[in-house]
Short mmCIF file of C-alpha atoms and ligand atoms in Angstrom, two decimals:
data_model
loop_
_atom_site.label_atom_id
_atom_site.label_comp_id
_atom_site.label_asym_id
_atom_site.label_seq_id
_atom_site.Cartn_x
_atom_site.Cartn_y
_atom_site.Cartn_z
CA MET A 153 -107.95 -34.33 -156.07
CA ALA A 154 -105.21 -35.25 -153.63
CA VAL A 155 -105.67 -33.98 -150.10
CA ALA A 156 -102.35 -32.13 -150.33
CA ASP A 157 -103.71 -29.92 -153.13
CA ASP A 158 -106.46 -28.43 -151.03
CA PHE A 159 -104.71 -28.57 -147.67
CA ILE A 160 -105.51 -25.42 -145.72
CA ARG A 161 -102.40 -24.09 -144.04
CA PHE A 162 -102.56 -22.43 -140.67
CA SER A 163 -100.53 -19.49 -141.88
CA CYS A 164 -98.95 -18.67 -145.22
CA PRO A 165 -96.88 -15.65 -146.27
CA ALA A 166 -98.22 -13.71 -149.28
CA VAL A 167 -96.82 -11.02 -151.57
CA GLU A 168 -98.97 -7.92 -151.01
CA GLY A 169 -97.37 -5.16 -153.06
CA GLY A 170 -93.89 -4.00 -154.00
CA GLU A 171 -91.87 -6.65 -152.09
CA LEU A 172 -90.17 -8.32 -155.08
CA ASP A 173 -89.27 -5.03 -156.79
CA TYR A 174 -87.90 -3.64 -153.56
CA ILE A 175 -85.74 -6.73 -152.93
CA GLN A 176 -84.25 -6.35 -156.41
CA GLN A 177 -83.64 -2.65 -155.77
CA ALA A 178 -81.93 -3.40 -152.46
CA ILE A 179 -79.52 -5.82 -154.11
CA ALA A 180 -78.89 -3.50 -157.07
CA ASP A 181 -78.26 -0.61 -154.68
CA GLY A 182 -75.41 -2.62 -153.15
CA ARG A 183 -76.04 -1.74 -149.50
CA THR A 184 -77.41 -5.11 -148.42
CA GLY A 185 -76.02 -5.06 -144.88
CA ALA A 186 -77.79 -4.05 -141.71
CA THR A 187 -76.69 -0.43 -141.45
CA GLY A 188 -77.24 2.54 -143.69
CA GLY A 189 -79.38 0.87 -146.36
CA PRO A 190 -82.34 2.78 -147.79
CA PHE A 191 -85.08 0.26 -146.94
CA GLY A 192 -84.04 -0.18 -143.32
CA LYS A 193 -84.29 3.60 -142.94
CA LYS A 194 -87.73 3.70 -144.56
CA VAL A 195 -89.11 0.91 -142.35
CA ALA A 196 -87.64 2.39 -139.16
CA SER A 197 -89.10 5.82 -140.04
CA LEU A 198 -92.50 4.31 -140.75
CA LEU A 199 -92.52 2.48 -137.40
CA THR A 200 -91.23 5.51 -135.47
CA ALA A 201 -93.85 7.77 -137.06
CA SER A 202 -96.78 5.39 -136.61
CA HIS A 203 -95.87 4.90 -132.92
CA SER A 204 -94.98 8.60 -132.41
CA ALA A 205 -91.86 7.05 -130.84
CA GLU A 206 -88.38 8.45 -130.23
CA ASP A 207 -86.74 5.91 -132.52
CA SER A 208 -87.00 2.33 -133.86
CA LEU A 209 -84.33 -0.27 -134.52
CA LEU A 210 -84.83 -3.23 -136.85
CA THR A 211 -83.55 -6.57 -135.61
CA THR A 212 -82.98 -10.07 -136.96
CA SER A 213 -86.09 -11.37 -135.13
CA GLY A 214 -88.70 -10.62 -132.50
CA SER A 215 -86.60 -12.71 -130.13
CA THR A 216 -83.45 -10.65 -130.66
CA ALA A 217 -85.56 -7.48 -130.30
CA LEU A 218 -86.51 -8.76 -126.83
CA GLU A 219 -82.83 -9.53 -126.13
CA LEU A 220 -81.95 -5.93 -126.96
CA THR A 221 -84.59 -4.70 -124.46
CA ALA A 222 -83.09 -7.04 -121.86
CA MET A 223 -79.61 -5.58 -122.42
CA LEU A 224 -81.02 -2.05 -122.09
CA LEU A 225 -82.34 -2.93 -118.62
CA ASP A 226 -78.78 -3.51 -117.37
CA LEU A 227 -79.88 -6.34 -115.13
CA ARG A 228 -77.89 -7.24 -112.02
CA PRO A 229 -77.66 -10.54 -110.15
CA GLY A 230 -80.84 -11.08 -108.16
CA ASP A 231 -83.04 -9.05 -110.53
CA THR A 232 -86.33 -10.53 -111.68
CA VAL A 233 -88.70 -9.88 -114.57
CA ILE A 234 -92.45 -10.64 -114.51
CA VAL A 235 -93.62 -12.49 -117.64
CA PRO A 236 -97.02 -14.06 -118.43
CA SER A 237 -96.90 -17.84 -118.40
CA TYR A 238 -98.97 -18.11 -121.58
CA THR A 239 -96.60 -16.70 -124.22
CA PHE A 240 -93.79 -17.60 -126.59
CA VAL A 241 -90.61 -18.85 -124.92
CA THR A 242 -88.43 -15.87 -125.83
CA SER A 243 -90.69 -13.41 -123.95
CA ALA A 244 -88.94 -14.95 -120.90
CA LEU A 245 -85.72 -16.38 -122.36
CA ALA A 246 -84.46 -12.96 -123.52
CA TYR A 247 -84.24 -11.81 -119.88
CA VAL A 248 -82.84 -15.13 -118.62
CA ARG A 249 -79.94 -14.71 -121.10
CA GLU A 250 -79.11 -11.44 -119.34
CA GLY A 251 -79.09 -13.14 -115.94
CA ALA A 252 -82.62 -12.43 -114.69
CA ARG A 253 -84.85 -14.89 -112.91
CA ILE A 254 -88.48 -14.98 -114.00
CA LEU A 255 -91.64 -14.48 -111.95
CA PHE A 256 -94.47 -16.02 -113.95
CA ALA A 257 -97.86 -14.30 -113.85
CA ASP A 258 -101.16 -15.87 -114.77
CA ILE A 259 -103.39 -14.56 -117.58
CA GLU A 260 -106.95 -13.24 -117.64
CA PRO A 261 -109.59 -15.59 -118.99
CA VAL A 262 -111.09 -13.19 -121.57
CA THR A 263 -108.13 -11.46 -123.26
CA LEU A 264 -105.58 -14.15 -122.34
CA GLY A 265 -103.26 -11.26 -121.45
CA ILE A 266 -101.27 -10.87 -118.22
CA ASP A 267 -103.38 -10.62 -115.04
CA ALA A 268 -102.60 -7.24 -113.43
CA GLY A 269 -103.91 -8.46 -110.06
CA HIS A 270 -101.40 -11.31 -110.07
CA VAL A 271 -98.64 -8.88 -111.14
CA ALA A 272 -99.47 -6.74 -108.07
CA GLU A 273 -99.08 -9.81 -105.84
CA LEU A 274 -95.72 -10.71 -107.41
CA MET A 275 -94.18 -7.25 -107.03
CA ASP A 276 -91.17 -7.03 -104.72
CA ASP A 277 -87.86 -5.16 -104.62
CA SER A 278 -86.20 -7.58 -107.04
CA VAL A 279 -88.56 -6.79 -109.94
CA ARG A 280 -87.07 -4.65 -112.73
CA ALA A 281 -89.62 -5.04 -115.52
CA VAL A 282 -93.03 -6.42 -116.47
CA VAL A 283 -93.47 -7.91 -119.95
CA ALA A 284 -96.96 -7.49 -121.42
CA VAL A 285 -98.12 -9.55 -124.41
CA HIS A 286 -101.20 -8.46 -126.37
CA TYR A 287 -102.39 -11.96 -127.13
CA ALA A 288 -103.84 -12.51 -130.61
CA GLY A 289 -103.55 -8.74 -131.13
CA VAL A 290 -105.95 -7.73 -128.35
CA ALA A 291 -104.57 -5.37 -125.70
CA CYS A 292 -104.04 -6.80 -122.25
CA ASP A 293 -105.33 -4.87 -119.21
CA LEU A 294 -103.03 -1.88 -119.68
CA ALA A 295 -104.95 0.36 -117.26
CA GLY A 296 -104.63 -2.31 -114.56
CA LEU A 297 -100.89 -2.66 -115.23
CA GLN A 298 -100.36 1.11 -115.19
CA GLU A 299 -102.10 1.28 -111.83
CA VAL A 300 -99.80 -1.39 -110.38
CA LEU A 301 -96.70 0.21 -111.92
CA ALA A 302 -97.61 3.66 -110.57
CA ASP A 303 -96.75 2.30 -107.11
CA HIS A 304 -93.40 0.96 -108.36
CA PRO A 305 -91.69 3.77 -110.28
CA GLY A 306 -88.45 1.82 -110.79
CA VAL A 307 -90.18 -1.01 -112.66
CA ASP A 308 -90.39 -0.71 -116.47
CA LEU A 309 -93.19 -1.91 -118.71
CA ILE A 310 -92.04 -3.71 -121.85
CA GLU A 311 -94.61 -4.67 -124.49
CA ASP A 312 -93.87 -7.84 -126.45
CA ASN A 313 -96.12 -6.66 -129.29
CA ALA A 314 -95.45 -9.58 -131.67
CA HIS A 315 -99.22 -10.01 -132.21
CA GLY A 316 -100.58 -6.51 -131.89
CA LEU A 317 -99.06 -4.15 -134.48
CA PHE A 318 -101.73 -1.53 -135.39
CA GLY A 319 -104.08 -2.69 -132.64
CA THR A 320 -105.19 -0.04 -130.14
CA TYR A 321 -106.23 0.36 -126.50
CA ARG A 322 -108.61 3.25 -125.73
CA GLY A 323 -107.65 4.82 -129.05
CA ARG A 324 -103.89 4.59 -128.52
CA LEU A 325 -101.60 2.32 -130.56
CA LEU A 326 -100.28 -0.83 -128.87
CA GLY A 327 -96.52 -0.67 -128.46
CA THR A 328 -96.63 2.96 -127.26
CA PHE A 329 -97.36 2.21 -123.58
CA GLY A 330 -94.07 0.66 -122.44
CA ARG A 331 -90.62 2.20 -122.07
CA LEU A 332 -89.82 -0.21 -124.91
CA SER A 333 -91.88 -2.43 -127.18
CA THR A 334 -90.92 -5.15 -129.62
CA LEU A 335 -92.34 -6.47 -132.90
CA SER A 336 -91.84 -9.72 -134.80
CA PHE A 337 -91.79 -10.04 -138.58
CA GLY A 338 -91.26 -13.82 -138.57
CA GLU A 339 -92.99 -16.09 -141.08
CA PRO A 340 -96.35 -16.54 -139.31
CA LYS A 341 -96.79 -12.89 -138.28
CA ASN A 342 -99.17 -10.36 -139.92
CA PHE A 343 -96.29 -8.54 -141.61
CA THR A 344 -93.35 -10.75 -142.51
CA CYS A 345 -89.93 -10.69 -144.08
CA GLY A 346 -89.16 -14.34 -143.25
CA GLU A 347 -87.30 -13.50 -140.04
CA GLY A 348 -87.17 -10.03 -138.55
CA GLY A 349 -88.19 -7.82 -135.69
CA ALA A 350 -87.96 -4.32 -134.25
CA VAL A 351 -87.54 -2.47 -130.98
CA ILE A 352 -89.61 0.68 -130.55
CA LEU A 353 -87.94 3.22 -128.26
CA ASN A 354 -90.57 5.31 -126.50
CA GLU A 355 -88.09 7.24 -124.32
CA ALA A 356 -85.23 9.48 -125.49
CA ARG A 357 -82.89 8.21 -122.74
CA ASP A 358 -82.57 4.86 -124.57
CA ILE A 359 -81.58 6.16 -128.01
CA ASP A 360 -77.77 6.30 -127.72
CA ARG A 361 -77.26 3.08 -125.80
CA ALA A 362 -79.77 1.14 -127.94
CA HIS A 363 -77.88 2.08 -131.10
CA THR A 364 -74.56 1.05 -129.52
CA LEU A 365 -75.87 -2.34 -128.35
CA HIS A 366 -77.55 -2.87 -131.74
CA ASP A 367 -74.36 -2.13 -133.64
CA LYS A 368 -71.93 -4.58 -132.02
CA GLY A 369 -71.08 -2.38 -129.06
CA THR A 370 -69.67 0.41 -131.23
CA ASN A 371 -70.37 4.13 -131.28
CA ARG A 372 -70.88 4.07 -135.05
CA ARG A 373 -74.09 6.12 -134.82
CA ALA A 374 -72.45 8.88 -132.76
CA PHE A 375 -69.63 8.85 -135.34
CA THR A 376 -72.07 8.98 -138.29
CA VAL A 377 -73.94 11.95 -136.87
CA GLY A 378 -70.65 13.72 -136.10
CA GLU A 379 -70.83 13.55 -132.29
CA VAL A 380 -67.45 11.80 -131.98
CA ASP A 381 -64.47 11.70 -134.32
CA LYS A 382 -63.60 8.03 -133.87
CA TYR A 383 -65.71 4.94 -134.51
CA THR A 384 -64.74 2.38 -131.92
CA TRP A 385 -65.80 -0.35 -129.48
CA VAL A 386 -67.43 1.21 -126.39
CA ASP A 387 -69.94 -1.20 -124.77
CA ARG A 388 -71.54 -4.64 -124.84
CA GLY A 389 -73.77 -5.51 -127.81
CA SER A 390 -74.24 -7.83 -130.75
CA ALA A 391 -75.07 -7.92 -134.46
CA PHE A 392 -78.76 -7.21 -133.96
CA GLY A 393 -79.44 -5.48 -137.30
CA LEU A 394 -81.70 -6.65 -140.14
CA SER A 395 -80.28 -6.99 -143.67
CA ASP A 396 -81.56 -4.33 -146.07
CA VAL A 397 -82.71 -7.14 -148.42
CA LEU A 398 -85.15 -8.26 -145.73
CA ALA A 399 -86.03 -4.66 -144.86
CA ALA A 400 -87.00 -4.24 -148.54
CA TYR A 401 -89.34 -7.26 -148.28
CA LEU A 402 -90.78 -5.81 -145.08
CA TYR A 403 -91.26 -2.35 -146.55
CA GLY A 404 -93.44 -3.85 -149.29
CA GLN A 405 -95.56 -5.56 -146.64
CA LEU A 406 -95.88 -2.47 -144.44
CA GLU A 407 -96.83 -0.24 -147.37
CA ALA A 408 -99.82 -2.57 -147.82
CA ARG A 409 -100.70 -2.37 -144.11
CA ASP A 410 -104.25 -1.09 -144.54
CA ALA A 411 -105.12 -3.81 -147.06
CA ILE A 412 -103.49 -6.52 -144.90
CA MET A 413 -105.28 -5.38 -141.74
CA LYS A 414 -108.61 -5.31 -143.58
CA LYS A 415 -108.13 -8.82 -144.97
CA ARG A 416 -107.30 -10.23 -141.56
CA ARG A 417 -110.21 -8.45 -139.92
CA ASP A 418 -112.54 -9.81 -142.61
CA VAL A 419 -111.34 -13.39 -142.02
CA TYR A 420 -111.75 -12.96 -138.25
CA GLU A 421 -115.27 -11.58 -138.61
CA ARG A 422 -116.28 -14.29 -141.08
CA TYR A 423 -115.21 -17.03 -138.65
CA ALA A 424 -117.11 -15.27 -135.86
CA GLU A 425 -120.23 -14.97 -138.03
CA LEU A 426 -120.16 -18.65 -139.07
CA LEU A 427 -119.35 -20.08 -135.63
CA ALA A 428 -121.12 -17.81 -133.13
CA PRO A 429 -124.63 -19.21 -133.70
CA HIS A 430 -123.40 -22.69 -132.64
CA ALA A 431 -121.03 -21.82 -129.80
CA ALA A 432 -123.28 -22.14 -126.75
CA GLU A 433 -125.05 -25.28 -127.94
CA ARG A 434 -121.83 -27.03 -129.01
CA GLY A 435 -119.87 -26.03 -125.91
CA PHE A 436 -117.11 -23.84 -127.33
CA THR A 437 -116.16 -20.19 -126.77
CA LEU A 438 -115.09 -17.63 -129.37
CA PRO A 439 -112.58 -14.85 -128.73
CA THR A 440 -113.83 -11.49 -127.43
CA ILE A 441 -112.51 -8.03 -128.28
CA PRO A 442 -113.47 -5.62 -125.45
CA ALA A 443 -115.21 -2.45 -126.68
CA ASP A 444 -112.31 -0.15 -125.74
CA ARG A 445 -109.81 -2.05 -127.95
CA GLU A 446 -109.16 -2.57 -131.66
CA SER A 447 -107.48 -5.86 -132.42
CA GLY A 448 -104.31 -6.40 -134.43
CA TYR A 449 -106.16 -9.48 -135.82
CA HIS A 450 -103.24 -11.87 -135.52
CA LEU A 451 -105.12 -15.01 -134.47
CA PHE A 452 -108.62 -16.47 -134.33
CA HIS A 453 -108.81 -18.98 -131.50
CA VAL A 454 -111.57 -21.19 -130.16
CA LEU A 455 -111.74 -22.61 -126.64
CA VAL A 456 -113.32 -26.06 -126.48
CA ALA A 457 -114.60 -27.98 -123.46
CA ASP A 458 -111.48 -29.89 -122.41
CA ARG A 459 -108.11 -31.26 -123.47
CA ALA A 460 -109.53 -34.50 -124.90
CA THR A 461 -111.96 -32.53 -127.09
CA ARG A 462 -109.14 -30.24 -128.18
CA ASP A 463 -106.86 -33.11 -129.20
CA ALA A 464 -109.64 -35.01 -130.98
CA THR A 465 -110.76 -31.87 -132.86
CA ILE A 466 -107.24 -30.93 -133.99
CA GLY A 467 -106.69 -34.52 -135.17
CA ALA A 468 -109.99 -34.63 -137.10
CA LEU A 469 -109.30 -31.25 -138.72
CA ARG A 470 -105.87 -32.43 -139.78
CA ALA A 471 -107.37 -35.62 -141.26
CA ALA A 472 -109.72 -33.35 -143.24
CA GLY A 473 -106.76 -31.37 -144.60
CA ILE A 474 -106.85 -28.41 -142.22
CA SER A 475 -103.97 -27.29 -140.01
CA ALA A 476 -105.36 -25.82 -136.76
CA PRO A 477 -102.67 -26.12 -134.08
CA PHE A 478 -102.60 -25.27 -130.40
CA HIS A 479 -99.54 -23.53 -128.95
CA PHE A 480 -97.73 -22.33 -125.84
CA VAL A 481 -97.14 -24.96 -123.20
CA PRO A 482 -97.43 -22.70 -120.12
CA LEU A 483 -93.89 -21.51 -119.50
CA HIS A 484 -94.07 -21.82 -115.71
CA SER A 485 -94.64 -25.57 -116.06
CA SER A 486 -91.96 -26.17 -118.72
CA PRO A 487 -88.53 -27.55 -117.71
CA GLY A 488 -86.82 -24.28 -118.69
CA GLY A 489 -89.42 -22.18 -116.93
CA ARG A 490 -89.00 -24.17 -113.72
CA ARG A 491 -85.22 -23.94 -113.96
CA PHE A 492 -85.12 -20.17 -114.42
CA ALA A 493 -88.06 -19.18 -112.23
CA ALA A 494 -87.40 -16.95 -109.23
CA ALA A 495 -90.11 -18.83 -107.33
CA PRO A 496 -92.56 -21.65 -108.07
CA ALA A 497 -95.65 -20.25 -109.77
CA GLU A 498 -99.31 -21.10 -109.89
CA CYS A 499 -101.05 -20.05 -113.10
CA PRO A 500 -104.33 -21.99 -113.23
CA VAL A 501 -105.90 -19.92 -116.04
CA ALA A 502 -102.85 -20.39 -118.29
CA GLU A 503 -102.96 -24.14 -117.64
CA ASP A 504 -106.66 -24.37 -118.33
CA VAL A 505 -106.53 -22.30 -121.54
CA ALA A 506 -103.43 -24.07 -122.86
CA GLY A 507 -105.30 -27.37 -122.74
CA ARG A 508 -108.43 -26.13 -124.55
CA LEU A 509 -107.28 -23.68 -127.22
CA ILE A 510 -107.32 -24.26 -130.99
CA ARG A 511 -106.14 -21.68 -133.54
CA LEU A 512 -107.97 -21.65 -136.87
CA PRO A 513 -106.15 -20.90 -140.17
CA LEU A 514 -105.87 -17.13 -140.63
CA HIS A 515 -103.72 -15.65 -143.36
CA ASN A 516 -103.94 -12.95 -145.97
CA GLY A 517 -104.64 -15.31 -148.87
CA ILE A 518 -107.30 -17.57 -147.35
CA THR A 519 -110.46 -17.65 -149.51
CA ASP A 520 -114.05 -17.42 -148.35
CA GLU A 521 -114.59 -20.98 -149.56
CA GLN A 522 -111.70 -22.16 -147.40
CA ILE A 523 -113.03 -20.24 -144.38
CA ARG A 524 -116.41 -21.93 -144.84
CA ARG A 525 -114.73 -25.32 -145.17
CA VAL A 526 -112.81 -24.76 -141.92
CA ALA A 527 -115.95 -23.64 -140.06
CA ASP A 528 -118.13 -26.47 -141.46
CA THR A 529 -115.47 -29.07 -140.74
CA PHE A 530 -114.93 -27.74 -137.23
CA LEU A 531 -118.67 -27.94 -136.52
CA SER A 532 -118.89 -31.44 -137.94
CA VAL A 533 -115.90 -32.88 -136.06
CA ILE A 534 -116.24 -31.23 -132.64
CA PRO A 535 -117.65 -33.94 -130.37
C1 PLP B 628 -93.40 -14.72 -132.56
C2 PLP B 628 -93.29 -14.25 -131.16
C3 PLP B 628 -92.06 -13.89 -130.59
C4 PLP B 628 -90.74 -14.11 -131.25
O1 PLP B 628 -90.59 -13.56 -132.49
P1 PLP B 628 -89.59 -14.24 -133.53
O2 PLP B 628 -89.54 -13.21 -134.62
O3 PLP B 628 -90.19 -15.53 -133.96
O4 PLP B 628 -88.27 -14.41 -132.87
C5 PLP B 628 -92.06 -13.37 -129.29
N1 PLP B 628 -93.19 -13.23 -128.60
C6 PLP B 628 -94.38 -13.59 -129.10
C7 PLP B 628 -95.62 -13.38 -128.27
C8 PLP B 628 -94.47 -14.14 -130.39
O5 PLP B 628 -95.66 -14.53 -130.86
#
């Protein structure tokens, strides 16, 4: 058999339920645009209800969801936003596009989430928001962040919850802690429609303006609900909305949320079971989920001894037909991060982790045989 036939992909979208039927229905219904379609409404209602939020708006991506949160902050020249260094580029870029400078915070070594102690040190009068990422689906130190933010009432918490949908912290759903939170439904995420995202509005004060920004700066929503008698241009904004064809795809995925979460949890636990007995002796570390958190099970990552081991292991896995990439060059050390930083940053944990982390294949369709092959191959190739 050719290697390509049994290549194990790192991530792979799968049909989980009604997606194909719903896409056909969306096209037949004829409202395929981003406003007023039936599937967009169903998905937004599902997200609003599951978060007990004020409202939810679907967007073209997780990145544009973050951009919408940045516009809602109404940033002024000189404003800064605190962002963890170890995250996807748009967690920072969204705020840079609105004129902010970034203060990069280091991460904690266990959860790989933002270090609340470092956030406390970075706080000054220029800070308008702190962006928290729940890495791999595991909540960051939300109690620590809330303690810091209690002393700075003008500073908003925004959760970039691209990894953590349906994860919890002390029994409460991730994405419900910030003034705003964002989701991604891009190809590699737990729930996908190819490209998509959402903003969860946890405060009523954001509802009107968020709809205006989302709908090309118009007051269409106020017009639709009968609050004004003209539909016109009133503010800044863009075409942030998700097509109802993609919302139909996403609705099929979200309807299957319990089955999807169970599959991902099973894969995660199987890797842990196969690898844990060898970790100490072979010099690698497995991820930890603290007892007060339930994971969103987005990633399963392994930390190996050093960068050379990491590169050699990824290369050997690839040669054996397994895609197990690293990711996230620490943003504070990237050319863009240095250019848009408010001040030079030191993030030693982010730098250390970025050089040692490997993500193992985790997707809804991976078989037990494939999981065993990944684990066996990993154990045989790690130096
Ligand atoms: C995927 C991701 C994003 C961006 O989402 P897109 O839908 O790809 O634009 C933002 N932040 C984090 C942490 C992500 O993993």
